[in-house]
Amino acid sequence: PHPSPARDQALHNGRWGLKAVAPRLWNALPESLRLVGVVGLEIHAQIRSNTKLFSASAVRFSSPPNSLVSFFDASLPGTLPVLNKRCVEAAVMTGLALNCTINQKSLFDRKHYFYADLPAGYQITQQRRPIAVDGVLNYSLMGGKKKKNQVVRKSARITQIQLEQDSGKSLHDDLQSQTLIDLNRAGVGLMELVMEPDMSCGEEAAAAVRELQLILQALGTCEGNMSEGQLRVDANVSVHRPGQPFGVRAEVKNINSARNLARAIDYEIQRQIQVLESGGTVQNETRAYDSKTGIFFLCSRFMPDQAVVVQEIRDRLPELPHVTRDRLVHAYNILPEHSFTLVNEDGLVEYFEAVMKQTRMNARKVIGWVTNELLGQLKQQDGSVGQSPISPSALAELLELQETGQISSSGAKQVFQEMWRSPGKTARLIVQEKDLGLVSDTEQLHGICQRIVDSHPEEVNAIRKGNKKVLNKLMGLVQKETKGRADPVLVQAILQDKTS
Ligand SMILES: *[C@@H]1O[C@H](CO)[C@@H](O)[C@H](O)[C@H]1NC(C)=O
Ligand SMILES: *[C@@H]1O[C@H](CO)[C@@H](O)[C@H](O)[C@H]1NC(C)=O
Ligand SMILES: *[C@@H]1O[C@H](CO)[C@@H](O)[C@H](O)[C@H]1NC(C)=O
Ligand SMILES: *[C@@H]1O[C@H](CO)[C@@H](O)[C@H](O)[C@H]1NC(C)=O
Ligand SMILES: *[C@@H]1O[C@H](CO)[C@@H](O)[C@H](O)[C@H]1NC(C)=O
């Protein structure tokens, strides 16, 4: 079928394929008849290094155009490449962290193609013997068939990790119909990670990319900022029926955020399912933009060897995200899904641990505060943990007030909201100003409870007849009257006394 605006609109609205249109019929189909997605990723990660892969030019984001270009980067005749040892070590370290086999000897190849931002007319890359092969990326996602908050473990095989040069950038100026070239990025070291098609949907791909980002950041081999192009993801997407060969694939290229990656892949899967279910065929194509096709040549010159000692790098491996998660689960006796949220949110582990150092509150209660209250507020404003107006020690002070019985939990939540609105005000000050302290004056509470009991004879009767649950309703009414400040233990005791 030809593309049509109406169908595109339907796809956007999520009304696609048998699964959406007739979910019962889809569920009734044996698995072997259901079309499912197959996703493979290719990821380019810019190596965090002071200098480029084969030259001494500095590597910096957003410098003036063409200010970081050596004669070699501009491919002037007579210049020679000198391999940057730091880049080799970064690729080896990344390979080790991903359980790859490190090739004791690896080679560079020239990939020839013509493109304005590639002055040499070829890219130096690795085709026949890359640095690392046969690894695995373990990752997890939230959700499961029964429990929504379950951590589901998955893995995707890594075919290889190769070192190669980044290209320059072309800036198209349509007004003056000219193209400007910035060679600052030309020759920056890239690790290209090629993965097997082991994923089945956008959510899995996004979770895998997030885990890889965390690993690279922990290793310090790549800063991993997708919007700055330090991590660039391409995906091969096809659909098939389980047990049958993969279908024709389409390539989705150059995606700049994990969320867009998930969307683009799911859109493409649904598009292909729609095409196949309505009797069409999927075209073998690249969506978004055409890949540059290349031919490989052997490097004709021997470069000086660059030897690194793999065992030394293995010994230097830092704590990886999955180890951090296990450590948090054991150290604080929290659930795996909590450690997952902590590690996946930038800066949240540090925040949580800083709070834990300054409060006696139990870790699971602190987790509730950090993941519900703090993250909830931040998400509403699209902010990051580093932008929180409430510092870990300010939150710890608030939690201490709750923990030592000076405020109730609902009072604490009110104080939190106020702290958020007025940065710098301490919890203690807000409790004083707003009179949010716990009411534990027995006489005052007796008075309030008596009024509630007197005005609710039916409820009191029900409690006397043995329906103890109704007591909660009365407790709620007392809290309503005191704006959530009444000491719940006292209130319960007083009410029990008055209704027995
Ligand atoms: C991936 O998970 C498997 C199974 O849990 C484990 O044996 C393997 O060591 C893990 N690999 C990495 C690199 O974490
Ligand atoms: C992969 O991980 C396993 C388990 O951690 C380890 O025993 C094995 O040596 C690793 N393999 C490579 C090639 O690093
Ligand atoms: C990534 O880069 C963008 C653009 O420079 C910046 O706004 C953003 O804060 C960076 N993200 C992180 C996590 O550093
Ligand atoms: C898609 O598959 C083709 C053929 O195997 C490969 O050349 C290409 O690099 C793959 N692209 C991605 C993004 O995996
Ligand atoms: C897709 O097209 C490429 C190049 O045009 C070709 O090499 C490849 O075999 C095709 N793949 C399929 C599955 O048709």
Coordinates of C-alpha atoms and ligand atoms in Angstrom, one line a residue:
P1 CA 0.0 0.0 0.0
H2 CA 1.1 3.5 -0.7
P3 CA 1.7 5.8 2.2
S4 CA -1.3 7.9 3.0
P5 CA -1.8 10.7 5.5
A6 CA -4.9 8.9 7.0
R7 CA -2.8 5.8 7.7
D8 CA 0.1 7.8 9.1
Q9 CA -2.4 9.5 11.4
A10 CA -3.8 6.2 12.5
L11 CA -0.3 4.9 13.2
H12 CA 0.4 8.0 15.3
N13 CA -2.7 7.4 17.3
G14 CA -1.6 3.9 18.0
R15 CA -4.4 2.2 16.0
W16 CA -2.3 -0.2 14.0
G17 CA -2.2 -3.9 13.2
L18 CA -4.3 -6.8 14.4
K19 CA -3.0 -6.4 18.0
A20 CA -4.5 -3.0 18.4
V21 CA -7.6 -3.5 16.3
A22 CA -8.6 -6.9 17.5
P23 CA -6.6 -7.7 20.7
R24 CA -8.7 -10.8 21.5
L25 CA -8.2 -12.3 18.1
W26 CA -4.5 -11.5 18.4
N27 CA -4.2 -13.1 21.9
A28 CA -6.0 -16.2 20.6
L29 CA -3.4 -16.7 17.8
P30 CA -0.7 -19.2 18.5
E31 CA 2.6 -17.5 19.1
S32 CA 4.0 -18.9 15.9
L33 CA 1.5 -16.9 13.9
R34 CA 2.0 -13.5 15.6
L35 CA 4.3 -11.0 13.9
V36 CA 6.9 -9.7 16.3
G37 CA 9.7 -7.1 16.0
V38 CA 13.4 -7.8 15.7
V39 CA 15.8 -5.0 16.5
G40 CA 19.6 -4.8 16.2
L41 CA 21.6 -1.8 17.2
E42 CA 24.8 -0.2 16.0
I43 CA 26.1 2.4 18.5
H44 CA 28.8 5.0 17.9
A45 CA 30.3 6.2 21.2
Q46 CA 32.8 9.1 21.1
I47 CA 35.8 8.2 23.2
R48 CA 36.5 10.6 26.1
S49 CA 40.0 11.5 25.4
N50 CA 42.0 14.8 25.3
T51 CA 43.1 14.3 21.7
K52 CA 41.9 12.7 18.5
L53 CA 42.4 9.1 17.4
F54 CA 45.4 9.7 15.1
S55 CA 46.4 13.3 15.8
A56 CA 47.3 15.6 18.7
S57 CA 44.3 18.0 18.1
A58 CA 42.2 18.6 21.2
V59 CA 38.7 17.1 21.5
R60 CA 36.2 19.6 22.8
F61 CA 32.5 20.1 22.2
S62 CA 31.2 23.5 20.9
S63 CA 34.5 25.2 20.1
P64 CA 34.7 27.7 17.2
P65 CA 34.5 25.9 13.9
N66 CA 37.8 24.5 12.5
S67 CA 39.7 25.6 15.6
L68 CA 40.7 22.0 16.5
V69 CA 42.2 20.8 13.2
S70 CA 45.7 19.6 12.6
F71 CA 47.3 19.1 9.2
F72 CA 46.6 15.4 9.5
D73 CA 42.9 16.0 10.3
A74 CA 42.6 18.1 7.1
S75 CA 44.5 15.4 5.2
L76 CA 47.3 17.5 4.0
P77 CA 49.8 15.5 2.0
G78 CA 52.8 14.1 3.9
T79 CA 51.0 13.9 7.2
L80 CA 51.0 10.6 9.1
P81 CA 48.7 9.0 11.7
V82 CA 49.9 8.3 15.2
L83 CA 47.6 6.0 17.1
N84 CA 46.4 7.4 20.5
K85 CA 47.0 4.9 23.2
R86 CA 44.3 6.3 25.4
C87 CA 41.7 5.4 22.7
V88 CA 42.9 1.8 22.5
E89 CA 42.8 1.5 26.2
A90 CA 39.2 2.9 26.3
A91 CA 38.0 0.4 23.7
V92 CA 39.7 -2.5 25.5
M93 CA 38.3 -1.4 28.8
T94 CA 34.8 -1.1 27.3
G95 CA 35.2 -4.6 25.8
L96 CA 36.2 -6.1 29.1
A97 CA 33.2 -4.5 30.9
L98 CA 31.0 -6.0 28.2
N99 CA 32.5 -9.5 28.6
C100 CA 34.1 -9.4 25.2
T101 CA 37.1 -11.4 24.0
I102 CA 39.9 -8.9 23.3
N103 CA 41.8 -9.6 20.1
Q104 CA 45.5 -9.8 21.0
K105 CA 46.3 -8.3 17.7
S106 CA 43.9 -6.0 15.8
L107 CA 44.2 -4.1 12.5
F108 CA 42.9 -1.0 10.9
D109 CA 41.4 -0.8 7.4
R110 CA 40.5 2.1 5.1
K111 CA 36.9 2.5 4.2
H112 CA 36.7 4.6 1.0
Y113 CA 33.8 6.9 0.3
F114 CA 33.4 10.4 -0.9
Y115 CA 31.8 12.9 1.3
A116 CA 32.5 16.6 1.8
D117 CA 33.2 16.3 5.5
L118 CA 35.7 13.5 5.0
P119 CA 38.8 15.2 3.5
A120 CA 40.9 12.1 3.1
G121 CA 38.2 10.4 1.0
Y122 CA 38.4 7.4 3.4
Q123 CA 37.8 6.7 7.0
I124 CA 40.2 4.7 9.1
T125 CA 38.2 1.9 10.8
Q126 CA 38.4 -1.8 11.7
Q127 CA 36.8 -4.3 9.4
R128 CA 38.7 -7.6 9.6
R129 CA 40.1 -7.6 13.1
P130 CA 38.4 -5.3 15.6
I131 CA 39.6 -4.7 19.1
A132 CA 37.0 -6.8 20.8
V133 CA 34.4 -9.5 19.8
D134 CA 31.7 -11.7 21.3
G135 CA 30.4 -9.8 24.2
V136 CA 27.1 -9.3 26.0
L137 CA 25.2 -6.4 27.3
N138 CA 23.0 -7.3 30.2
Y139 CA 20.2 -4.9 30.9
S140 CA 16.9 -4.7 32.7
L141 CA 13.6 -3.1 32.3
M142 CA 10.7 -2.5 34.6
G143 CA 7.5 -4.4 34.1
G144 CA 6.5 -8.0 33.8
K145 CA 3.6 -10.1 32.9
K146 CA 2.1 -10.1 36.4
K147 CA 3.7 -7.3 38.5
K148 CA 4.2 -4.0 36.8
N149 CA 7.1 -3.0 39.2
Q150 CA 9.2 -6.1 38.5
V151 CA 12.7 -5.9 37.2
V152 CA 13.0 -8.1 34.1
R153 CA 16.5 -9.1 33.0
K154 CA 17.5 -9.3 29.4
S155 CA 20.6 -9.5 27.4
A156 CA 21.8 -8.6 23.9
R157 CA 25.0 -10.1 22.3
I158 CA 27.7 -7.8 21.1
T159 CA 29.2 -8.9 17.8
Q160 CA 32.2 -6.5 18.0
I161 CA 33.7 -3.3 19.1
Q162 CA 35.8 -1.4 16.6
L163 CA 37.8 1.8 16.7
E164 CA 37.3 4.3 14.0
Q165 CA 37.5 8.0 13.1
D166 CA 34.5 10.3 13.4
S167 CA 33.8 12.5 10.4
G168 CA 33.6 16.3 10.2
K169 CA 30.3 18.1 10.1
S170 CA 28.5 19.7 7.1
L171 CA 26.4 22.7 7.9
H172 CA 23.9 23.5 5.1
D173 CA 23.2 27.1 4.7
D174 CA 20.0 27.1 2.5
L175 CA 19.7 30.9 2.3
Q176 CA 23.0 31.3 0.5
S177 CA 22.8 27.7 -0.9
Q178 CA 26.2 26.8 0.3
T179 CA 27.6 24.1 2.6
L180 CA 30.1 24.9 5.3
I181 CA 32.5 22.3 6.7
D182 CA 33.6 22.1 10.3
L183 CA 36.4 19.7 10.8
N184 CA 36.6 19.9 14.6
R185 CA 35.0 16.5 14.9
A186 CA 37.0 15.0 12.1
G187 CA 39.2 12.2 13.5
V188 CA 37.8 12.1 17.0
G189 CA 38.0 8.5 18.2
L190 CA 34.8 6.5 18.1
M191 CA 34.0 3.1 19.4
E192 CA 31.5 1.4 17.2
L193 CA 29.5 -1.3 19.0
V194 CA 27.7 -3.7 16.7
M195 CA 25.0 -5.8 18.4
E196 CA 23.1 -8.9 17.3
P197 CA 19.4 -8.5 16.6
D198 CA 18.4 -9.7 20.1
M199 CA 15.8 -7.1 21.0
S200 CA 12.2 -7.1 20.1
C201 CA 10.8 -3.6 20.7
G202 CA 11.7 0.1 21.3
E203 CA 11.4 -0.2 25.1
E204 CA 14.1 -2.9 25.1
A205 CA 16.4 -1.0 22.8
A206 CA 16.0 2.2 25.0
A207 CA 16.7 0.2 28.2
A208 CA 19.8 -1.4 26.6
V209 CA 21.1 2.0 25.4
R210 CA 20.6 3.5 28.9
E211 CA 22.5 0.6 30.5
L212 CA 25.3 1.0 28.0
Q213 CA 25.4 4.8 28.7
L214 CA 25.7 4.1 32.5
I215 CA 28.5 1.5 31.9
L216 CA 30.5 3.9 29.6
Q217 CA 30.0 6.7 32.1
A218 CA 31.2 4.5 35.0
L219 CA 34.2 3.4 33.0
G220 CA 34.9 7.0 31.9
T221 CA 35.4 5.9 28.3
C222 CA 32.6 8.1 26.9
E223 CA 30.5 10.9 28.4
G224 CA 27.4 9.5 26.7
N225 CA 25.4 12.6 26.2
M226 CA 23.1 11.7 23.3
S227 CA 22.0 15.3 22.6
E228 CA 25.6 16.3 22.1
G229 CA 26.1 13.4 19.7
Q230 CA 28.6 11.6 22.0
L231 CA 26.4 8.5 21.8
R232 CA 24.6 7.9 18.4
V233 CA 22.3 5.0 17.8
D234 CA 21.2 3.4 14.5
A235 CA 18.8 0.5 14.5
N236 CA 17.9 -2.3 12.1
V237 CA 14.2 -3.1 12.4
S238 CA 12.3 -6.0 10.9
V239 CA 9.4 -8.3 11.8
H240 CA 8.8 -12.0 11.6
R241 CA 6.8 -14.9 13.0
P242 CA 8.8 -16.8 15.7
G243 CA 10.7 -19.7 14.2
Q244 CA 10.8 -18.2 10.7
P245 CA 13.6 -16.2 9.1
F246 CA 13.8 -12.5 9.9
G247 CA 11.9 -10.3 7.5
V248 CA 13.3 -7.5 5.3
R249 CA 14.8 -4.9 7.5
A250 CA 14.7 -1.1 7.5
E251 CA 17.3 1.1 9.1
V252 CA 16.4 3.8 11.5
K253 CA 19.3 6.2 11.8
N254 CA 20.8 9.0 13.9
I255 CA 18.5 9.1 16.9
N256 CA 19.3 11.7 19.6
S257 CA 17.5 10.4 22.7
A258 CA 16.5 7.2 24.2
R259 CA 12.8 8.2 24.2
N260 CA 12.9 9.0 20.5
L261 CA 14.7 5.7 19.8
A262 CA 11.9 3.8 21.5
R263 CA 9.3 5.7 19.5
A264 CA 11.0 5.4 16.2
I265 CA 11.6 1.7 16.5
D266 CA 8.0 1.0 17.7
Y267 CA 6.6 3.1 14.9
E268 CA 8.7 1.2 12.4
I269 CA 7.7 -2.2 13.8
Q270 CA 4.0 -1.3 13.7
R271 CA 4.4 0.1 10.2
Q272 CA 5.9 -3.1 8.9
I273 CA 3.3 -5.3 10.7
Q274 CA 0.6 -3.1 9.1
V275 CA 2.1 -3.5 5.7
L276 CA 2.4 -7.3 6.0
E277 CA -1.0 -7.8 7.5
S278 CA -2.6 -5.9 4.7
G279 CA -0.8 -8.1 2.1
G280 CA 2.0 -5.7 1.2
T281 CA 5.8 -6.2 1.3
V282 CA 8.3 -4.3 3.3
Q283 CA 10.9 -2.4 1.3
N284 CA 14.6 -2.9 2.0
E285 CA 15.4 0.7 2.9
T286 CA 17.0 3.2 5.1
R287 CA 14.5 5.5 6.8
A288 CA 15.4 9.1 7.7
Y289 CA 18.6 9.4 5.7
D290 CA 20.8 7.3 3.3
S291 CA 23.8 5.6 4.7
K292 CA 27.1 6.2 2.9
T293 CA 28.2 3.1 1.0
G294 CA 31.8 2.3 1.2
I295 CA 34.5 0.0 -0.2
F296 CA 37.2 -1.4 2.0
F297 CA 40.9 -1.3 1.2
L298 CA 43.8 -2.7 3.1
C299 CA 46.0 0.0 4.8
S300 CA 49.1 0.2 2.7
R301 CA 51.3 1.6 5.3
F302 CA 52.4 0.0 8.6
M303 CA 51.7 2.2 11.5
P304 CA 53.7 2.0 14.6
D305 CA 52.2 -0.6 16.9
Q306 CA 50.4 0.5 20.0
A307 CA 50.6 -2.2 22.7
V308 CA 48.4 -2.1 25.8
V309 CA 48.4 -4.7 28.6
V310 CA 44.9 -6.1 28.9
Q311 CA 45.3 -7.5 32.4
E312 CA 46.3 -4.1 33.7
I313 CA 43.2 -2.6 32.3
R314 CA 41.1 -5.5 33.7
D315 CA 42.4 -4.7 37.1
R316 CA 41.5 -1.1 36.8
L317 CA 37.8 -1.7 36.0
P318 CA 35.6 0.4 38.2
E319 CA 32.3 -0.5 39.8
L320 CA 29.8 -1.2 37.0
P321 CA 26.1 -0.3 37.3
H322 CA 24.9 -3.9 37.9
V323 CA 27.4 -4.2 40.8
T324 CA 26.2 -0.8 42.2
R325 CA 22.6 -2.1 42.1
D326 CA 23.6 -5.3 44.0
R327 CA 25.6 -3.4 46.5
L328 CA 22.6 -1.0 47.2
V329 CA 20.3 -4.0 47.6
H330 CA 22.5 -5.6 50.2
A331 CA 23.8 -2.5 52.0
Y332 CA 20.3 -1.0 52.6
N333 CA 18.1 -4.1 52.3
I334 CA 16.0 -2.4 49.6
L335 CA 14.2 -4.1 46.7
P336 CA 15.9 -4.7 43.3
E337 CA 13.4 -2.4 41.6
H338 CA 14.4 0.4 43.9
S339 CA 18.1 0.0 43.2
F340 CA 17.1 0.0 39.5
T341 CA 15.4 3.4 39.8
L342 CA 18.3 4.8 41.9
V343 CA 21.0 3.8 39.4
N344 CA 19.1 4.8 36.3
E345 CA 18.4 8.4 37.4
D346 CA 21.5 10.6 37.1
G347 CA 22.8 11.6 40.5
L348 CA 20.1 9.8 42.5
V349 CA 22.4 7.2 44.1
E350 CA 24.6 9.9 45.5
Y351 CA 21.6 11.9 46.7
F352 CA 20.1 8.8 48.4
E353 CA 23.3 7.8 50.1
A354 CA 23.9 11.4 51.4
V355 CA 20.4 11.4 52.9
M356 CA 21.0 8.0 54.5
K357 CA 24.1 9.2 56.2
Q358 CA 22.2 11.9 58.0
T359 CA 19.0 10.2 59.1
R360 CA 18.0 7.3 61.2
M361 CA 15.0 6.7 59.1
N362 CA 14.8 3.2 57.6
A363 CA 16.1 2.9 54.0
R364 CA 12.8 1.7 52.5
K365 CA 11.0 4.8 53.9
V366 CA 13.8 7.1 52.6
I367 CA 13.5 5.4 49.1
G368 CA 9.8 6.2 49.2
W369 CA 10.6 9.9 49.8
V370 CA 13.3 10.0 47.2
T371 CA 11.4 8.1 44.4
N372 CA 7.9 9.5 45.0
E373 CA 8.2 13.0 46.4
L374 CA 11.6 14.1 45.1
L375 CA 11.5 12.4 41.6
G376 CA 7.8 13.2 41.3
Q377 CA 8.4 16.9 41.7
L378 CA 11.5 16.8 39.4
K379 CA 9.6 15.0 36.7
Q380 CA 6.8 17.5 36.7
Q381 CA 9.3 20.2 36.0
D382 CA 11.5 18.1 33.7
G383 CA 14.4 18.7 36.0
S384 CA 17.4 16.6 37.0
V385 CA 18.4 15.5 40.5
G386 CA 21.2 18.1 40.5
Q387 CA 18.6 20.9 40.1
S388 CA 16.6 19.9 43.2
P389 CA 16.0 22.9 45.4
I390 CA 16.1 20.6 48.4
S391 CA 19.5 19.3 49.3
P392 CA 20.1 15.9 50.8
S393 CA 20.9 17.3 54.2
A394 CA 17.7 19.5 54.1
L395 CA 15.7 16.4 53.3
A396 CA 17.4 14.4 56.0
E397 CA 16.5 17.1 58.6
L398 CA 12.9 16.8 57.6
L399 CA 12.9 13.0 57.8
E400 CA 14.5 13.3 61.2
L401 CA 11.6 15.4 62.4
Q402 CA 9.2 12.7 61.2
E403 CA 11.3 9.9 62.6
T404 CA 11.5 11.4 66.1
G405 CA 7.8 12.0 66.2
Q406 CA 7.8 15.8 65.9
I407 CA 5.6 15.8 62.8
S408 CA 3.3 13.3 61.2
S409 CA 3.9 11.8 57.8
S410 CA 1.3 13.9 56.2
G411 CA 2.7 16.9 58.0
A412 CA 6.1 16.0 56.6
K413 CA 4.7 16.0 53.1
Q414 CA 3.3 19.5 53.6
V415 CA 6.6 20.7 54.9
F416 CA 8.3 19.1 51.8
Q417 CA 6.0 21.0 49.4
E418 CA 6.8 24.3 51.3
M419 CA 10.5 23.6 51.2
W420 CA 10.2 23.0 47.4
R421 CA 8.5 26.4 47.0
S422 CA 10.9 28.3 49.3
P423 CA 14.4 27.0 48.8
G424 CA 16.7 27.7 51.7
K425 CA 14.0 27.5 54.4
T426 CA 14.7 24.7 56.8
A427 CA 12.1 22.1 57.7
R428 CA 12.3 23.2 61.4
L429 CA 11.5 26.8 60.4
I430 CA 8.6 25.8 58.3
V431 CA 7.1 23.6 61.0
Q432 CA 7.3 26.6 63.4
E433 CA 5.9 29.1 60.9
K434 CA 3.0 27.0 59.7
D435 CA 2.4 25.4 63.1
L436 CA 2.7 21.9 61.6
G437 CA 4.2 20.2 64.7
L438 CA 2.6 17.0 65.9
V439 CA -0.3 17.6 68.3
S440 CA 0.2 15.3 71.2
D441 CA -1.5 17.4 73.9
T442 CA -3.7 14.7 75.4
E443 CA -6.3 17.1 76.7
Q444 CA -6.7 18.8 73.3
L445 CA -7.0 15.5 71.5
H446 CA -9.5 14.2 74.0
G447 CA -11.7 17.2 73.3
I448 CA -11.5 16.7 69.5
C449 CA -12.2 13.0 69.7
Q450 CA -15.1 13.5 72.0
R451 CA -16.7 15.9 69.5
I452 CA -16.2 13.4 66.7
V453 CA -17.7 10.5 68.7
D454 CA -20.7 12.6 69.8
S455 CA -21.5 13.6 66.2
H456 CA -21.2 10.1 64.7
P457 CA -23.5 7.8 66.8
E458 CA -24.0 5.3 63.9
E459 CA -20.3 4.7 63.4
V460 CA -19.8 4.3 67.2
N461 CA -22.5 1.7 67.3
A462 CA -20.9 -0.2 64.4
I463 CA -17.6 -0.2 66.3
R464 CA -19.2 -1.4 69.5
K465 CA -20.9 -4.3 67.5
G466 CA -17.4 -5.4 66.5
N467 CA -16.8 -3.6 63.1
K468 CA -13.3 -2.3 64.1
K469 CA -12.6 -1.0 60.6
V470 CA -15.0 1.9 61.2
L471 CA -12.5 3.2 63.8
N472 CA -10.3 4.2 60.8
K473 CA -13.0 6.5 59.6
L474 CA -13.2 8.3 62.9
M475 CA -9.4 8.6 63.0
G476 CA -9.5 10.1 59.6
L477 CA -12.0 12.7 60.8
V478 CA -9.8 13.7 63.7
Q479 CA -6.8 14.1 61.3
K480 CA -9.0 16.2 59.0
E481 CA -9.8 18.5 61.9
T482 CA -6.2 18.8 62.9
K483 CA -4.9 19.1 59.3
G484 CA -3.1 15.8 59.7
R485 CA -1.1 16.9 62.7
A486 CA -2.6 14.7 65.4
D487 CA -0.4 12.0 66.9
P488 CA -1.9 8.9 65.3
V489 CA -1.0 6.5 68.2
L490 CA -2.6 8.8 70.8
V491 CA -5.7 9.3 68.7
Q492 CA -6.2 5.6 68.2
A493 CA -5.9 4.9 71.9
I494 CA -8.3 7.7 72.8
L495 CA -10.9 6.7 70.2
Q496 CA -10.7 3.0 71.2
D497 CA -11.3 4.0 74.8
K498 CA -14.3 6.2 73.9
T499 CA -15.9 3.6 71.7
S500 CA -15.4 0.5 73.8
Ligands
LIG1 C1 25.3 -11.3 32.0 O1 24.4 -12.2 32.7 C2 24.8 -13.5 32.7 C3 23.6 -14.3 33.3 O2 23.1 -13.7 34.4 C4 26.1 -13.7 33.5 O3 26.5 -15.0 33.5 C5 27.2 -12.8 32.8 O4 28.3 -12.8 33.6 C6 26.7 -11.4 32.7 N1 27.7 -10.6 31.9 C7 28.0 -9.4 32.1 C8 29.0 -8.8 31.2 O5 27.6 -8.7 33.0
LIG2 C1 32.7 -13.3 31.0 O1 32.1 -13.2 32.3 C2 32.2 -14.4 33.0 C3 31.5 -14.2 34.3 O2 31.7 -13.0 34.9 C4 33.7 -14.7 33.2 O3 33.8 -15.9 33.9 C5 34.4 -14.8 31.9 O4 35.7 -15.0 32.0 C6 34.1 -13.6 31.1 N1 34.7 -13.7 29.7 C7 35.5 -12.8 29.2 C8 35.9 -13.2 27.8 O5 35.8 -11.8 29.7
LIG3 C1 23.8 17.0 27.4 O1 24.1 18.0 26.5 C2 23.0 19.0 26.5 C3 23.4 20.0 25.4 O2 24.7 20.5 25.5 C4 22.9 19.7 27.8 O3 21.8 20.6 27.8 C5 22.6 18.6 28.9 O4 22.5 19.1 30.2 C6 23.6 17.5 28.8 N1 23.2 16.4 29.6 C7 23.9 15.9 30.6 C8 23.3 14.7 31.4 O5 25.0 16.3 30.9
LIG4 C1 22.0 -3.5 9.5 O1 22.3 -4.7 8.8 C2 23.3 -4.5 7.8 C3 23.5 -5.8 7.1 O2 23.9 -6.8 8.1 C4 24.6 -3.9 8.3 O3 25.5 -3.6 7.3 C5 24.2 -2.6 9.0 O4 25.4 -2.1 9.6 C6 23.2 -2.8 10.1 N1 22.8 -1.6 10.7 C7 22.5 -1.5 12.0 C8 22.1 -0.2 12.5 O5 22.6 -2.5 12.8
LIG5 C1 18.8 -5.1 1.0 O1 19.6 -4.3 0.1 C2 20.9 -4.4 0.1 C3 21.6 -3.4 -0.8 O2 20.7 -2.9 -1.7 C4 21.3 -5.9 -0.3 O3 22.7 -6.0 -0.2 C5 20.6 -6.8 0.7 O4 20.9 -8.1 0.4 C6 19.1 -6.5 0.8 N1 18.6 -7.3 1.9 C7 17.4 -8.0 1.7 C8 17.0 -8.8 3.0 O5 16.7 -7.9 0.8

